[in-house]
PDB file of C-alpha atoms (C1' of nucleotides) and ligand atoms in Angstrom:
ATOM      1  CA  MET A   4     126.518 194.259  72.569  1.00 25.00           C
ATOM      2  CA  ALA A   5     125.886 193.930  68.897  1.00 33.00           C
ATOM      3  CA  LYS A   6     125.487 190.467  67.579  1.00 31.00           C
ATOM      4  CA  THR A   7     128.331 189.365  65.442  1.00 33.00           C
ATOM      5  CA  PRO A   8     127.272 188.523  61.938  1.00 36.00           C
ATOM      6  CA  GLY A   9     127.706 185.005  60.767  1.00 31.00           C
ATOM      7  CA  ASN A  10     128.833 182.323  63.134  1.00 35.00           C
ATOM      8  CA  SER A  11     131.402 184.061  65.294  1.00 35.00           C
ATOM      9  CA  VAL A  12     131.358 183.010  68.891  1.00 37.00           C
ATOM     10  CA  VAL A  13     131.422 185.376  71.814  1.00 41.00           C
ATOM     11  CA  VAL A  14     133.660 184.150  74.539  1.00 39.00           C
ATOM     12  CA  GLY A  15     135.146 185.523  77.684  1.00 37.00           C
ATOM     13  CA  VAL A  16     138.721 185.527  78.683  1.00 40.00           C
ATOM     14  CA  GLY A  17     140.503 182.283  78.923  1.00 37.00           C
ATOM     15  CA  GLY A  18     142.797 180.056  77.017  1.00 38.00           C
ATOM     16  CA  THR A  19     143.824 180.337  73.450  1.00 41.00           C
ATOM     17  CA  PRO A  20     140.884 181.267  71.321  1.00 40.00           C
ATOM     18  CA  PRO A  21     140.289 178.314  69.068  1.00 40.00           C
ATOM     19  CA  GLY A  22     138.866 180.053  66.075  1.00 36.00           C
ATOM     20  CA  SER A  23     139.860 183.037  64.015  1.00 39.00           C
ATOM     21  CA  ASN A  24     136.456 184.621  64.367  1.00 41.00           C
ATOM     22  CA  THR A  25     136.367 184.601  68.131  1.00 45.00           C
ATOM     23  CA  LYS A  26     135.365 187.896  69.665  1.00 50.00           C
ATOM     24  CA  TYR A  27     135.502 189.111  73.206  1.00 46.00           C
ATOM     25  CA  GLU A  28     132.236 189.954  74.876  1.00 61.00           C
ATOM     26  CA  THR A  29     133.833 192.679  76.933  1.00 69.00           C
ATOM     27  CA  ALA A  30     135.694 194.698  74.348  1.00 79.00           C
ATOM     28  CA  ALA A  31     138.380 195.027  76.936  1.00 89.00           C
ATOM     29  CA  HIS A  32     141.364 197.201  76.429  1.00 94.00           C
ATOM     30  CA  PRO A  33     143.812 195.670  74.044  1.00 97.00           C
ATOM     31  CA  PRO A  34     146.566 193.651  75.643  1.00 98.00           C
ATOM     32  CA  CYS A  35     149.988 195.188  75.861  1.00 98.00           C
ATOM     33  CA  HIS A  36     153.151 193.350  74.847  1.00 98.00           C
ATOM     34  CA  CYS A  37     155.690 195.187  76.952  1.00 98.00           C
ATOM     35  CA  LYS A  38     158.938 193.457  77.763  1.00 98.00           C
ATOM     36  CA  LYS A  39     161.440 195.895  79.137  1.00 98.00           C
ATOM     37  CA  SER A  40     159.301 198.489  80.838  1.00 98.00           C
ATOM     38  CA  LYS A  41     157.671 196.043  83.253  1.00 98.00           C
ATOM     39  CA  CYS A  42     154.527 197.947  82.355  1.00 98.00           C
ATOM     40  CA  LEU A  43     155.613 200.679  84.747  1.00 98.00           C
ATOM     41  CA  LYS A  44     156.326 203.414  82.252  1.00 98.00           C
ATOM     42  CA  LEU A  45     154.120 205.393  79.943  1.00 98.00           C
ATOM     43  CA  TYR A  46     155.299 203.250  77.075  1.00 98.00           C
ATOM     44  CA  CYS A  47     152.715 200.840  78.406  1.00 98.00           C
ATOM     45  CA  ASP A  48     149.199 201.868  77.525  1.00 98.00           C
ATOM     46  CA  CYS A  49     147.818 199.978  80.501  1.00 98.00           C
ATOM     47  CA  PHE A  50     150.073 201.894  82.858  1.00 98.00           C
ATOM     48  CA  ALA A  51     149.401 205.162  81.054  1.00 98.00           C
ATOM     49  CA  SER A  52     145.718 204.642  81.753  1.00 98.00           C
ATOM     50  CA  GLU A  53     146.380 203.628  85.361  1.00 98.00           C
ATOM     51  CA  ARG A  54     144.922 200.223  84.576  1.00 98.00           C
ATOM     52  CA  TYR A  55     146.268 197.007  85.886  1.00 98.00           C
ATOM     53  CA  CYS A  56     147.392 194.685  83.191  1.00 98.00           C
ATOM     54  CA  SER A  57     144.753 192.081  82.638  1.00 97.00           C
ATOM     55  CA  ASP A  58     145.071 189.323  80.097  1.00 97.00           C
ATOM     56  CA  CYS A  59     147.997 191.135  78.560  1.00 98.00           C
ATOM     57  CA  LYS A  60     150.930 189.517  76.809  1.00 98.00           C
ATOM     58  CA  CYS A  61     153.589 191.375  78.721  1.00 98.00           C
ATOM     59  CA  SER A  62     156.743 189.960  80.261  1.00 98.00           C
ATOM     60  CA  ASN A  63     158.045 190.781  83.716  1.00 98.00           C
ATOM     61  CA  CYS A  64     154.894 192.749  84.354  1.00 98.00           C
ATOM     62  CA  GLN A  65     154.709 194.639  87.605  1.00 98.00           C
ATOM     63  CA  ASN A  66     151.544 196.504  86.773  1.00 98.00           C
ATOM     64  CA  SER A  67     149.421 194.249  88.905  1.00 98.00           C
ATOM     65  CA  PRO A  68     148.076 194.149  92.435  1.00 98.00           C
ATOM     66  CA  ASP A  69     150.858 191.729  93.295  1.00 98.00           C
ATOM     67  CA  PHE A  70     153.298 194.618  92.955  1.00 98.00           C
ATOM     68  CA  GLU A  71     151.117 197.318  94.411  1.00 98.00           C
ATOM     69  CA  ASP A  72     153.946 199.024  96.274  1.00 98.00           C
ATOM     70  CA  ILE A  73     156.249 199.150  93.284  1.00 98.00           C
ATOM     71  CA  ARG A  74     153.433 200.142  91.000  1.00 98.00           C
ATOM     72  CA  SER A  75     152.226 202.938  93.261  1.00 98.00           C
ATOM     73  CA  LYS A  76     155.722 204.334  93.468  1.00 98.00           C
ATOM     74  CA  ALA A  77     156.075 204.176  89.721  1.00 98.00           C
ATOM     75  CA  ILE A  78     152.861 206.117  89.315  1.00 98.00           C
ATOM     76  CA  ALA A  79     153.959 208.696  91.848  1.00 98.00           C
ATOM     77  CA  ASP A  80     157.369 208.973  90.238  1.00 97.00           C
ATOM     78  CA  THR A  81     155.895 209.403  86.793  1.00 98.00           C
ATOM     79  CA  ARG A  82     153.477 212.035  88.017  1.00 97.00           C
ATOM     80  CA  SER A  83     156.199 213.895  89.857  1.00 96.00           C
ATOM     81  CA  LYS A  84     158.118 214.207  86.601  1.00 96.00           C
ATOM     82  CA  ASN A  85     155.061 215.221  84.624  1.00 95.00           C
ATOM     83  CA  PRO A  86     151.885 216.218  86.473  1.00 94.00           C
ATOM     84  CA  ASN A  87     149.962 215.747  83.245  1.00 93.00           C
ATOM     85  CA  ALA A  88     151.296 212.252  82.662  1.00 96.00           C
ATOM     86  CA  PHE A  89     148.007 210.544  83.446  1.00 97.00           C
ATOM     87  CA  LYS A  90     145.753 213.117  81.866  1.00 90.00           C
ATOM     88  CA  PRO A  91     144.357 212.719  78.361  1.00 82.00           C
ATOM     89  CA  HIS A  92     146.879 213.684  75.761  1.00 77.00           C
ATOM     90  CA  ALA A  93     146.580 217.069  74.143  1.00 81.00           C
ATOM     91  CA  THR A  94     150.187 217.844  73.485  1.00 90.00           C
ATOM     92  CA  GLY A  95     150.334 217.443  69.723  1.00 96.00           C
ATOM     93  CA  CYS A  96     152.448 215.245  67.525  1.00 98.00           C
ATOM     94  CA  ARG A  97     155.919 215.596  66.064  1.00 98.00           C
ATOM     95  CA  CYS A  98     155.658 213.268  63.103  1.00 98.00           C
ATOM     96  CA  LYS A  99     158.219 213.514  60.343  1.00 98.00           C
ATOM     97  CA  LYS A 100     157.604 210.627  57.995  1.00 98.00           C
ATOM     98  CA  SER A 101     154.021 209.508  58.311  1.00 98.00           C
ATOM     99  CA  ALA A 102     152.351 212.677  57.016  1.00 98.00           C
ATOM    100  CA  CYS A 103     150.156 212.222  60.087  1.00 98.00           C
ATOM    101  CA  LEU A 104     148.077 209.811  58.041  1.00 98.00           C
ATOM    102  CA  LYS A 105     149.057 206.610  59.823  1.00 98.00           C
ATOM    103  CA  LYS A 106     148.477 205.369  63.292  1.00 98.00           C
ATOM    104  CA  TYR A 107     152.011 206.271  64.197  1.00 98.00           C
ATOM    105  CA  CYS A 108     150.520 209.738  64.574  1.00 98.00           C
ATOM    106  CA  GLU A 109     148.612 210.268  67.782  1.00 97.00           C
ATOM    107  CA  CYS A 110     146.401 212.899  66.193  1.00 98.00           C
ATOM    108  CA  PHE A 111     145.417 210.585  63.380  1.00 98.00           C
ATOM    109  CA  THR A 112     144.879 207.748  65.824  1.00 98.00           C
ATOM    110  CA  ALA A 113     142.609 209.968  67.878  1.00 97.00           C
ATOM    111  CA  GLY A 114     140.718 211.003  64.770  1.00 97.00           C
ATOM    112  CA  VAL A 115     141.687 214.609  65.283  1.00 97.00           C
ATOM    113  CA  VAL A 116     143.160 217.086  62.863  1.00 98.00           C
ATOM    114  CA  CYS A 117     146.615 218.357  63.657  1.00 98.00           C
ATOM    115  CA  GLY A 118     146.567 221.707  65.332  1.00 97.00           C
ATOM    116  CA  GLY A 119     148.661 224.490  66.702  1.00 96.00           C
ATOM    117  CA  ASN A 120     150.354 222.296  69.259  1.00 97.00           C
ATOM    118  CA  CYS A 121     151.634 219.906  66.610  1.00 98.00           C
ATOM    119  CA  LYS A 122     155.094 220.289  65.176  1.00 98.00           C
ATOM    120  CA  CYS A 123     154.801 217.753  62.418  1.00 98.00           C
ATOM    121  CA  GLU A 124     156.538 217.929  59.058  1.00 98.00           C
ATOM    122  CA  GLY A 125     154.762 217.185  55.819  1.00 98.00           C
ATOM    123  CA  CYS A 126     151.438 217.025  57.573  1.00 98.00           C
ATOM    124  CA  LYS A 127     148.426 216.044  55.533  1.00 98.00           C
ATOM    125  CA  ASN A 128     146.074 215.742  58.457  1.00 98.00           C
ATOM    126  CA  PHE A 129     144.535 219.194  58.399  1.00 95.00           C
ATOM    127  CA  VAL A 130     141.116 220.681  57.865  1.00 93.00           C
ATOM    128  CA  GLY A 131     140.180 220.108  54.271  1.00 84.00           C
ATOM    129  CA  SER A 132     142.270 216.998  53.819  1.00 83.00           C
ATOM    130  CA  GLN A 133     139.097 214.940  54.053  1.00 78.00           C
ATOM    131  CA  LEU A 134     137.646 214.291  50.601  1.00 69.00           C
TER     132      LEU A 134
ATOM    133  C1'  DG B  24     155.300 185.315  62.569  1.00 94.64           C
ATOM    134  C1'  DA B  25     159.712 187.882  61.718  1.00 94.64           C
ATOM    135  C1'  DG B  26     161.691 192.026  60.684  1.00 94.64           C
ATOM    136  C1'  DT B  27     161.330 197.057  59.860  1.00 94.64           C
ATOM    137  C1'  DT B  28     159.615 201.651  60.721  1.00 94.64           C
ATOM    138  C1'  DT B  29     157.939 205.130  63.503  1.00 94.64           C
ATOM    139  C1'  DG B  30     157.548 208.755  66.974  1.00 94.64           C
ATOM    140  C1'  DA B  31     156.260 209.135  72.110  1.00 94.64           C
ATOM    141  C1'  DA B  32     158.563 208.585  76.284  1.00 94.64           C
ATOM    142  C1'  DA B  33     162.699 208.511  78.598  1.00 94.64           C
ATOM    143  C1'  DC B  34     167.108 209.902  79.326  1.00 94.64           C
ATOM    144  C1'  DT B  35     171.360 212.863  79.238  1.00 94.64           C
TER     145       DT B  35
ATOM    146  C1'  DC C   6     165.902 223.601  76.337  1.00 94.64           C
ATOM    147  C1'  DA C   7     168.063 220.127  72.379  1.00 94.64           C
ATOM    148  C1'  DG C   8     170.057 215.781  71.119  1.00 94.64           C
ATOM    149  C1'  DT C   9     170.048 210.917  71.837  1.00 94.64           C
ATOM    150  C1'  DT C  10     168.359 206.499  73.301  1.00 94.64           C
ATOM    151  C1'  DT C  11     164.781 203.334  74.492  1.00 94.64           C
ATOM    152  C1'  DC C  12     160.636 201.303  73.782  1.00 94.64           C
ATOM    153  C1'  DA C  13     156.331 199.108  72.139  1.00 94.64           C
ATOM    154  C1'  DA C  14     153.072 199.656  68.615  1.00 94.64           C
ATOM    155  C1'  DA C  15     152.145 200.130  63.653  1.00 94.64           C
ATOM    156  C1'  DC C  16     153.400 198.528  59.587  1.00 94.64           C
ATOM    157  C1'  DT C  17     155.360 195.573  55.903  1.00 94.64           C
ATOM    158  C1'  DC C  18     156.344 191.307  53.871  1.00 94.64           C
TER     159       DC C  18
HETATM  160 ZN1   ZN D  17     152.410 196.862  79.335  1.00 94.64          ZN
HETATM  161 ZN1   ZN D  18     149.049 195.494  79.904  1.00 94.64          ZN
HETATM  162 ZN1   ZN D  19     151.839 194.200  81.946  1.00 94.64          ZN
HETATM  163 ZN1   ZN D  20     151.261 213.522  63.443  1.00 94.64          ZN
HETATM  164 ZN1   ZN D  21     149.323 216.272  65.073  1.00 94.64          ZN
HETATM  165 ZN1   ZN D  22     150.360 216.624  61.498  1.00 94.64          ZN
END
DNA sequence: GAGTTTGAAACT
DNA sequence: CAGTTTCAAACTC
């Protein structure tokens, strides 16, 4: 754990962080903000990673041990539709407006150049685009 | 923080 | 498979 420069305070989970420079000791996964998916579809990054929601900002969340039965069925259902659903993505993007240079693009977000599996338009995320 | 944009995921 | 809708995150202001 690198020390934070300056006077930032490392704090665990809990109530509202008082300061703007508060950092989390355990760089936990970022909280999701799902509302309609109940965190039981791949829209939810927690669910997509088979993680329970923890300290998330979701509403109507069922991705928790309290809903183990529902959650397990949702996982099974998702996997039955797509056996690769819970495997690391490698499918390629289909961006049309971001030039694959914004985080809307999964390739860009992953720090990977677009490849043969991508079907993007106006892509600028290719080998040689780095100055 | 509210509103808009974006493209994966879901659905038909 | 293609077209459409839904959704939550990225982005903008
Ligand atoms: Zn969620
Ligand atoms: Zn979550
Ligand atoms: Zn949740
Ligand atoms: Zn892309
Ligand atoms: Zn790509
Ligand atoms: Zn691309």
